[in-house]
PDB file of N, CA, C and O in Angstrom:
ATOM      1  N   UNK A1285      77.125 100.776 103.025  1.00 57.00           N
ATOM      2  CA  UNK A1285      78.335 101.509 102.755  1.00 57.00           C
ATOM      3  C   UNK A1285      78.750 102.276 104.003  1.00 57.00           C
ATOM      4  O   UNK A1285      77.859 102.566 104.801  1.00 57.00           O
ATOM      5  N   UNK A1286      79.964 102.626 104.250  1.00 57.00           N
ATOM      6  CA  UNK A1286      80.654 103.134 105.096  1.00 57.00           C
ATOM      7  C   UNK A1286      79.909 104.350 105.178  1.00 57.00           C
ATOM      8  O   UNK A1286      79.354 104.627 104.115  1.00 57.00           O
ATOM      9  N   UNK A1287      79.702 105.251 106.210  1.00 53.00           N
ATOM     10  CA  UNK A1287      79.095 106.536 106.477  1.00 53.00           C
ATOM     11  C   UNK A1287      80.508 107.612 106.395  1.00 53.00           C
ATOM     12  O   UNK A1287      81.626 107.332 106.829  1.00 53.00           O
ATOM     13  N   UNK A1288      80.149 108.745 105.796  1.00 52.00           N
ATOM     14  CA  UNK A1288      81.124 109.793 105.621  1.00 52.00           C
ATOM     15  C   UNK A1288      81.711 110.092 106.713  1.00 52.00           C
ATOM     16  O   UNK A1288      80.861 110.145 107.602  1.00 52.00           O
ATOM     17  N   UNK A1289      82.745 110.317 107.102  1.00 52.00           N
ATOM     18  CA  UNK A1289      83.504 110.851 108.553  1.00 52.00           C
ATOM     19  C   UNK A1289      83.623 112.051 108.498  1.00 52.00           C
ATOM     20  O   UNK A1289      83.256 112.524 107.422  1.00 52.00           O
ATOM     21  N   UNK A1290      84.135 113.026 109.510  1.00 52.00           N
ATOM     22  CA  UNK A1290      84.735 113.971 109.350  1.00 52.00           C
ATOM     23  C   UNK A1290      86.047 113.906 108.990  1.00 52.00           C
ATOM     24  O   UNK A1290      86.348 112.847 108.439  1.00 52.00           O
ATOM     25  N   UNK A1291      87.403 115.133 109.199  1.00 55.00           N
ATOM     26  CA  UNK A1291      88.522 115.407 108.689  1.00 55.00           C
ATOM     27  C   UNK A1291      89.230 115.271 109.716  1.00 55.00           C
ATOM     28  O   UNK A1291      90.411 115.554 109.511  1.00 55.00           O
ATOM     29  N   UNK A1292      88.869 114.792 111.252  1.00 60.00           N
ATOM     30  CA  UNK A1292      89.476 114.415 112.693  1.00 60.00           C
ATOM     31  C   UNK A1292      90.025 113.112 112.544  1.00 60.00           C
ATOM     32  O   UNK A1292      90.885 112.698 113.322  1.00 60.00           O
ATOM     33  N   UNK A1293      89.564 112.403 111.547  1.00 78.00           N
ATOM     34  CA  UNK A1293      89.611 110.866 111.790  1.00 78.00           C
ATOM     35  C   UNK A1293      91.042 110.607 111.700  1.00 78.00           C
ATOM     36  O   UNK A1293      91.736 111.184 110.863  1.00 78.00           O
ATOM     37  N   UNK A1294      91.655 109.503 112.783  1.00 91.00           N
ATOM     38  CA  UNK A1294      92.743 108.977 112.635  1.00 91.00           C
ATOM     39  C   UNK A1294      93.461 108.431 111.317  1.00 91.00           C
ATOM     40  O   UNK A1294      92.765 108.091 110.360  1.00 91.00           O
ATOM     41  N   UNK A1295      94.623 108.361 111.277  1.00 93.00           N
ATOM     42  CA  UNK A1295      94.951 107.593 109.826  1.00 93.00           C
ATOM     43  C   UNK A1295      94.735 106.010 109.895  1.00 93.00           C
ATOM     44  O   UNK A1295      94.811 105.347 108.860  1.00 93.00           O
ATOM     45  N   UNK A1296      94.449 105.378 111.207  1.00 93.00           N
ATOM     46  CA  UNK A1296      94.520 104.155 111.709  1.00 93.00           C
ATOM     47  C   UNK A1296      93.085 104.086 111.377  1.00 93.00           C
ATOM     48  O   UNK A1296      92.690 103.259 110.555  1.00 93.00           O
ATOM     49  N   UNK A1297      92.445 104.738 111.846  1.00 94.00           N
ATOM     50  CA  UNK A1297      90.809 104.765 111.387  1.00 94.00           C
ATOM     51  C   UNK A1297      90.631 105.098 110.150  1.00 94.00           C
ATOM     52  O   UNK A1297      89.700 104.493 109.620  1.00 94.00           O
ATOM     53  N   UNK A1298      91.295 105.990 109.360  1.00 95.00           N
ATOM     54  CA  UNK A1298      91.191 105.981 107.890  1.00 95.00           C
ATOM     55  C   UNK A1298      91.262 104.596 107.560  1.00 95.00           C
ATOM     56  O   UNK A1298      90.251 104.079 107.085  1.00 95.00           O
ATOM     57  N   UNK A1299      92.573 103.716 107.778  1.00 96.00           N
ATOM     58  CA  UNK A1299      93.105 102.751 106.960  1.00 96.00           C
ATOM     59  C   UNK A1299      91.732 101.620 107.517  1.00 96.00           C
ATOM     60  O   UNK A1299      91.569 100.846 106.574  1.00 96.00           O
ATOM     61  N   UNK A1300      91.161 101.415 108.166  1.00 96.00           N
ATOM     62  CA  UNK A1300      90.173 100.227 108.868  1.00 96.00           C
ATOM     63  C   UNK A1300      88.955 100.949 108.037  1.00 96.00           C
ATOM     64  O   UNK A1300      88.077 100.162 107.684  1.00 96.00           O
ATOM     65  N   UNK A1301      88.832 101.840 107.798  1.00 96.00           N
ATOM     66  CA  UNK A1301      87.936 102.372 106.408  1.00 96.00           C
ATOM     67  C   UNK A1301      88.069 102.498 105.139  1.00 96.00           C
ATOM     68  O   UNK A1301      87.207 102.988 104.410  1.00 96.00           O
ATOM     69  N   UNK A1302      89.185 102.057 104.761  1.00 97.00           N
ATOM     70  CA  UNK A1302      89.664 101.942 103.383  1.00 97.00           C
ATOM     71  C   UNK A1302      89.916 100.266 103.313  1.00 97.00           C
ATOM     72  O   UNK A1302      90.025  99.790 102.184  1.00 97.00           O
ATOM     73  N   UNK A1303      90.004  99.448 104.360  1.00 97.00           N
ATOM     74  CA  UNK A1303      90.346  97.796 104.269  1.00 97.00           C
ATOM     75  C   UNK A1303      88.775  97.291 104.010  1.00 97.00           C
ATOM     76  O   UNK A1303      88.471  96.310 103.332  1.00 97.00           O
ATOM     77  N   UNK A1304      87.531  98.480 104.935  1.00 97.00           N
ATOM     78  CA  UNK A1304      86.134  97.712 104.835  1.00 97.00           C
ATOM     79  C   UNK A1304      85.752  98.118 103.752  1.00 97.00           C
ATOM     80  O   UNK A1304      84.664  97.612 103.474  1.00 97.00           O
ATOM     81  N   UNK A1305      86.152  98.855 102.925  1.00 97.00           N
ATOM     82  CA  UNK A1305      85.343  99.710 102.118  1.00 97.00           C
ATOM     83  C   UNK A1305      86.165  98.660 100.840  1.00 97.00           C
ATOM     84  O   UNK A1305      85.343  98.302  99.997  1.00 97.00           O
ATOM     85  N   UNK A1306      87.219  98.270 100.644  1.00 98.00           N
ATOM     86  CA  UNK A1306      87.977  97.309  99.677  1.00 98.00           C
ATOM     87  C   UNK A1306      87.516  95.961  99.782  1.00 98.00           C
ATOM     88  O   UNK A1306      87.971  95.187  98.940  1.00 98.00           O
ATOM     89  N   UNK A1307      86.489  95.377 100.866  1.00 98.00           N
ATOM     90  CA  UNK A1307      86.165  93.930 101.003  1.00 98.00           C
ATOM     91  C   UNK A1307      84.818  94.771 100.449  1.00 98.00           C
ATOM     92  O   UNK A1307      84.723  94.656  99.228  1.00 98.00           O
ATOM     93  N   UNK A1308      84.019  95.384 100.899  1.00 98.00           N
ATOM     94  CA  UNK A1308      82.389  95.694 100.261  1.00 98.00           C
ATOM     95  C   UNK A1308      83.082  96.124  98.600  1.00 98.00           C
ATOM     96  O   UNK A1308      82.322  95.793  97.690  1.00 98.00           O
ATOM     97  N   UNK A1309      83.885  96.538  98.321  1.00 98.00           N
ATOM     98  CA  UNK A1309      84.025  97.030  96.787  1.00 98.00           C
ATOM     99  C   UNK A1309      84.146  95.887  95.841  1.00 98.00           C
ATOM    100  O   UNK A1309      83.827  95.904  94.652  1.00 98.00           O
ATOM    101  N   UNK A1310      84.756  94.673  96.662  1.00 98.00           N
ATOM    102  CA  UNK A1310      84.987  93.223  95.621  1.00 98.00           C
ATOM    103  C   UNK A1310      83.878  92.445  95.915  1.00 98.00           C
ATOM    104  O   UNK A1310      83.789  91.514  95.115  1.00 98.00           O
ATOM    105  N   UNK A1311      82.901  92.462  96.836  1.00 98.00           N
ATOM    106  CA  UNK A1311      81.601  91.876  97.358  1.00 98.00           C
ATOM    107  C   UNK A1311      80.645  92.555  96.211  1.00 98.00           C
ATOM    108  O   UNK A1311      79.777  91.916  95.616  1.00 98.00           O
ATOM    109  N   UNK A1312      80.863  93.620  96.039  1.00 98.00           N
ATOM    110  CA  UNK A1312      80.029  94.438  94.875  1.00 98.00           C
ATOM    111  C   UNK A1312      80.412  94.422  93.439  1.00 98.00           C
ATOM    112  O   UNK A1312      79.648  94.449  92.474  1.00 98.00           O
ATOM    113  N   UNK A1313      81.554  94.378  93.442  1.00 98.00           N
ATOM    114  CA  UNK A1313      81.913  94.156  91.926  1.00 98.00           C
ATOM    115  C   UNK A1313      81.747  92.501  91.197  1.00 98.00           C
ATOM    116  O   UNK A1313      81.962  92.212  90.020  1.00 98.00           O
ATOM    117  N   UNK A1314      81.367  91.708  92.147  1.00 98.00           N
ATOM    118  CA  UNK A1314      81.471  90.410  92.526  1.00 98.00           C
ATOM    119  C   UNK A1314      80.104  90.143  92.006  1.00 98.00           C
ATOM    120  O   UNK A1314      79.778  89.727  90.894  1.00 98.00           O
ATOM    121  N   UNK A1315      79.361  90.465  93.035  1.00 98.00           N
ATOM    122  CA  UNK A1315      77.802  90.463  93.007  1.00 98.00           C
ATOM    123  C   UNK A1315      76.911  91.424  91.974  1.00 98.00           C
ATOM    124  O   UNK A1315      75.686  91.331  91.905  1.00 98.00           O
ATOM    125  N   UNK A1316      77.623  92.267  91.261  1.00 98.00           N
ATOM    126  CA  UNK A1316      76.767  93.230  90.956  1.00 98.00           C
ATOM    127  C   UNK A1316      77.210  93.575  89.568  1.00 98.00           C
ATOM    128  O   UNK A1316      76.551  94.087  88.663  1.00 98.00           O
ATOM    129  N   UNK A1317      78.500  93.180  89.586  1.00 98.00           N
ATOM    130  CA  UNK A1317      79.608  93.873  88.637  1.00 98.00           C
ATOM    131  C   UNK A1317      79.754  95.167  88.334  1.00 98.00           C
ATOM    132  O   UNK A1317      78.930  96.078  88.419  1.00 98.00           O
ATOM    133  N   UNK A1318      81.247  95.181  87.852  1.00 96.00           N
ATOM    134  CA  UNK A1318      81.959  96.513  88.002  1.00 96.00           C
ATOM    135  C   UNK A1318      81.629  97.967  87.797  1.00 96.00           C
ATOM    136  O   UNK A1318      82.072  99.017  88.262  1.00 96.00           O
ATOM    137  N   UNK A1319      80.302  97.518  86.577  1.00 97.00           N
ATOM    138  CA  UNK A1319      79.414  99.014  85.784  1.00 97.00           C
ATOM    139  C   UNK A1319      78.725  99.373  86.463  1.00 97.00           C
ATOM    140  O   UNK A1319      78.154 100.400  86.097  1.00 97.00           O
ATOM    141  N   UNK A1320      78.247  98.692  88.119  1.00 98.00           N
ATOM    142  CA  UNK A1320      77.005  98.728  88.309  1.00 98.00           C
ATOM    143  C   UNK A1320      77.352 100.313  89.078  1.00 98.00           C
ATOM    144  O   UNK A1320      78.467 100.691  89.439  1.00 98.00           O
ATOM    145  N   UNK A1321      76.121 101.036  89.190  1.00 98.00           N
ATOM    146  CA  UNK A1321      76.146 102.516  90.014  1.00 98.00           C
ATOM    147  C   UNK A1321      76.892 102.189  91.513  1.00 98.00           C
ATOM    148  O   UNK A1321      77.932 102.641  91.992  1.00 98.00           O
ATOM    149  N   UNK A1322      75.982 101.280  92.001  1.00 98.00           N
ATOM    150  CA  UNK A1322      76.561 101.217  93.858  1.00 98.00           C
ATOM    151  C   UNK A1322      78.154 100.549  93.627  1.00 98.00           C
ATOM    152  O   UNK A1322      79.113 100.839  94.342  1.00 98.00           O
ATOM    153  N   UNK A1323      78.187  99.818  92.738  1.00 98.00           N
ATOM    154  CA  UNK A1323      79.724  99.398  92.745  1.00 98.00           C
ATOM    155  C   UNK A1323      80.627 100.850  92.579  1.00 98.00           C
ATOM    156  O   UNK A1323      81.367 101.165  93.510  1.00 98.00           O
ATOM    157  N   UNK A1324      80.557 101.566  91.580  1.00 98.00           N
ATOM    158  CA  UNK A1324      81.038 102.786  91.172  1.00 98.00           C
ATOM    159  C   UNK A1324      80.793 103.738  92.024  1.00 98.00           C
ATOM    160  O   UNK A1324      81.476 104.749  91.862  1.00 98.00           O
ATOM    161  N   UNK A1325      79.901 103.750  93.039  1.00 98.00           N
ATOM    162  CA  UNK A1325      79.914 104.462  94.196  1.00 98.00           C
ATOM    163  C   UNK A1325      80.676 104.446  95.325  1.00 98.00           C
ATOM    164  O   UNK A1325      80.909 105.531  95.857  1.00 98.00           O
ATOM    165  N   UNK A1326      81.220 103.201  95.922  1.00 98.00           N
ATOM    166  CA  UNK A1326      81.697 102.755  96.665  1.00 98.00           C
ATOM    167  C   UNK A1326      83.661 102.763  95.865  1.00 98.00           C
ATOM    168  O   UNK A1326      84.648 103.113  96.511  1.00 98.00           O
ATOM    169  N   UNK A1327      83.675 102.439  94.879  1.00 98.00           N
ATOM    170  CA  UNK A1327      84.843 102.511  94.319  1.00 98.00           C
ATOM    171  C   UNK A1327      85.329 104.349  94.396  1.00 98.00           C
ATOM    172  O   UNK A1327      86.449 104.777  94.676  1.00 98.00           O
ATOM    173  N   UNK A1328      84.502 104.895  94.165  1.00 98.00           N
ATOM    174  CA  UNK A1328      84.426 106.564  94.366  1.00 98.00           C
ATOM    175  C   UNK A1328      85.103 106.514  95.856  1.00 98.00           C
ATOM    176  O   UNK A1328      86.303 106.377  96.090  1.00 98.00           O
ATOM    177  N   UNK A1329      84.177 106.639  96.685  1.00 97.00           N
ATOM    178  CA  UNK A1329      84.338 106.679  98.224  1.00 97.00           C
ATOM    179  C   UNK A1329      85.641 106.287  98.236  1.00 97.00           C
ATOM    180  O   UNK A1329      86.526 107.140  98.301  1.00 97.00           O
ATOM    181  N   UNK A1330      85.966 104.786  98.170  1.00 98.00           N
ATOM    182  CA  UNK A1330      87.370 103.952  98.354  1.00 98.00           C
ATOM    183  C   UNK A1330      88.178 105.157  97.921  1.00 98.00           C
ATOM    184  O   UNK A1330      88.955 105.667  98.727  1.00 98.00           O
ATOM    185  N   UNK A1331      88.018 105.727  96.484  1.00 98.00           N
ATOM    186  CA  UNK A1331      89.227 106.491  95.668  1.00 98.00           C
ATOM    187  C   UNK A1331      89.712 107.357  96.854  1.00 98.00           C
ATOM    188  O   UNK A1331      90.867 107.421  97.274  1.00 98.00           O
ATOM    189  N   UNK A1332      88.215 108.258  97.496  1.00 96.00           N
ATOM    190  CA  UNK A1332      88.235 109.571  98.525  1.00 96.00           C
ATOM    191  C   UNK A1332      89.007 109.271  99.701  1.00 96.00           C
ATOM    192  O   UNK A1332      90.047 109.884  99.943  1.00 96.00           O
ATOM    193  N   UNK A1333      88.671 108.588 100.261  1.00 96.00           N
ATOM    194  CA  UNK A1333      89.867 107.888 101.536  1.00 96.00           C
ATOM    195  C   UNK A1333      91.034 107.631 101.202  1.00 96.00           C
ATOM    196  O   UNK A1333      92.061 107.886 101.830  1.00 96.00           O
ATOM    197  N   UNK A1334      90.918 107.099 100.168  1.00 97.00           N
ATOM    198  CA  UNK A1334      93.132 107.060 100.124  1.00 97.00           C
ATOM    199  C   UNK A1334      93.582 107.661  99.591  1.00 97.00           C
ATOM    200  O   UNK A1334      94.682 107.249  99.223  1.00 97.00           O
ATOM    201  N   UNK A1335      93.080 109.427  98.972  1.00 97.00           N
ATOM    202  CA  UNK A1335      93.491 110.494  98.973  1.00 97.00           C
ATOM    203  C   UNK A1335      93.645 111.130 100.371  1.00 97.00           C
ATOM    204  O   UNK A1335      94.539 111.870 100.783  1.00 97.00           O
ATOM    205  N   UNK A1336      92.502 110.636 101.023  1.00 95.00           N
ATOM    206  CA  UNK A1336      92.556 111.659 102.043  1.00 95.00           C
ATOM    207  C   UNK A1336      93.946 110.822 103.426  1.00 95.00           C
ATOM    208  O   UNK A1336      94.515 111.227 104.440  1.00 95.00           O
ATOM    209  N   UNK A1337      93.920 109.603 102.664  1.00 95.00           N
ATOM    210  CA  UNK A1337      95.006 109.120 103.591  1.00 95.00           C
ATOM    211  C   UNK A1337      96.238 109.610 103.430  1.00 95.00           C
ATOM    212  O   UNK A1337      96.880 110.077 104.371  1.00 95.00           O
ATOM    213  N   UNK A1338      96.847 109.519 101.739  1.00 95.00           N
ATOM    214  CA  UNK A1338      98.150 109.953 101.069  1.00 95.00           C
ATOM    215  C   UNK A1338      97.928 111.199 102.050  1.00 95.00           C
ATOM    216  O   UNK A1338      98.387 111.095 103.187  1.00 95.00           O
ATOM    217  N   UNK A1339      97.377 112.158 101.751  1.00 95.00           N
ATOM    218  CA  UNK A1339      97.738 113.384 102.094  1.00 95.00           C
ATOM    219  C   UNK A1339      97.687 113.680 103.985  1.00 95.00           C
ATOM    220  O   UNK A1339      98.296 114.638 104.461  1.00 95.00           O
ATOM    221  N   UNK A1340      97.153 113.035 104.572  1.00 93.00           N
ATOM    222  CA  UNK A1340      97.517 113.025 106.127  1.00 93.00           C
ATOM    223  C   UNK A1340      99.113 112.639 105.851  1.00 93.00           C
ATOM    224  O   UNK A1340      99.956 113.510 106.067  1.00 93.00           O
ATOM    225  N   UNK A1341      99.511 111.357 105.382  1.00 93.00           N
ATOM    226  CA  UNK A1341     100.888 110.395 105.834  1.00 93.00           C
ATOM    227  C   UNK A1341     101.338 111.748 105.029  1.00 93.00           C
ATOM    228  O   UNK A1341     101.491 112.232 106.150  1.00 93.00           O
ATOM    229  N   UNK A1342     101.667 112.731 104.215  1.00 94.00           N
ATOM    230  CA  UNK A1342     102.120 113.584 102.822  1.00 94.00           C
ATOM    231  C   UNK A1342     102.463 115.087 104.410  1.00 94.00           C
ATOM    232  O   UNK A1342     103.231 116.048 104.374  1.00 94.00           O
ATOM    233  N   UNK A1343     101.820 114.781 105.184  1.00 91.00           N
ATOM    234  CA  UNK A1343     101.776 116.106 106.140  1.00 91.00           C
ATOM    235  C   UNK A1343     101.894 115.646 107.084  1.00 91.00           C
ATOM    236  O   UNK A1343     102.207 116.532 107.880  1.00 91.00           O
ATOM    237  N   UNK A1344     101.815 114.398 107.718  1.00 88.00           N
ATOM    238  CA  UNK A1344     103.107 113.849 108.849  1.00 88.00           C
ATOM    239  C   UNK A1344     104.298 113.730 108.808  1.00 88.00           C
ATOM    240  O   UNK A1344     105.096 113.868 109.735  1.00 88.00           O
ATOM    241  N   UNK A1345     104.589 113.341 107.228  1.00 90.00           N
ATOM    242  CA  UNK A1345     106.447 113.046 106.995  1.00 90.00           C
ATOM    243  C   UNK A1345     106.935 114.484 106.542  1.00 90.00           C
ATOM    244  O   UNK A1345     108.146 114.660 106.412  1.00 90.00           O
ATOM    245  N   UNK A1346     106.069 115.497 106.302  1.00 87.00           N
ATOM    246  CA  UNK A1346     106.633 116.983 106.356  1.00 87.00           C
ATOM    247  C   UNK A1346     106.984 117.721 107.708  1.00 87.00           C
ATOM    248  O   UNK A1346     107.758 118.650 107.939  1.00 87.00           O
ATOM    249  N   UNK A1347     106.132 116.971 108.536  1.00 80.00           N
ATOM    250  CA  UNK A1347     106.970 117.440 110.214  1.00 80.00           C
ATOM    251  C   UNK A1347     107.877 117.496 110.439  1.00 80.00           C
ATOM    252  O   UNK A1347     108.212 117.816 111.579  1.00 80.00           O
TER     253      UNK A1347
END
């Protein structure tokens, strides 16, 4: 799984962490299926990044 970043990270680097983290989430739901903990872990994470993306792009287009 992707390692936690800090709150510096680019949105370009967000999004290349939310594209790897969406190929390991269907590799896992795939392999493991959807109930499984690490699937639901990684689907977590996924959720956390494209909050944390909305809200970067949410405070660039407020500039």
């Amino acid at each position: 799984m992707i390692a936690k970043k800090d709150n510096k990270e680019s949105m370009s680097e967000l999004l290349q962490d939310i594209e790897s983290l969406k190929l390991e989430l269907i590799k896992a739901g795939s392999d493991r299926g959807l109930n499984d903990p690490g699937t639901l872990l990684i689907s977590e994470q996924l959720d956390t990044y494209i909050v944390r993306y909305q809200r970067m792009a949410a405070q660039k287009s407020a500039l």
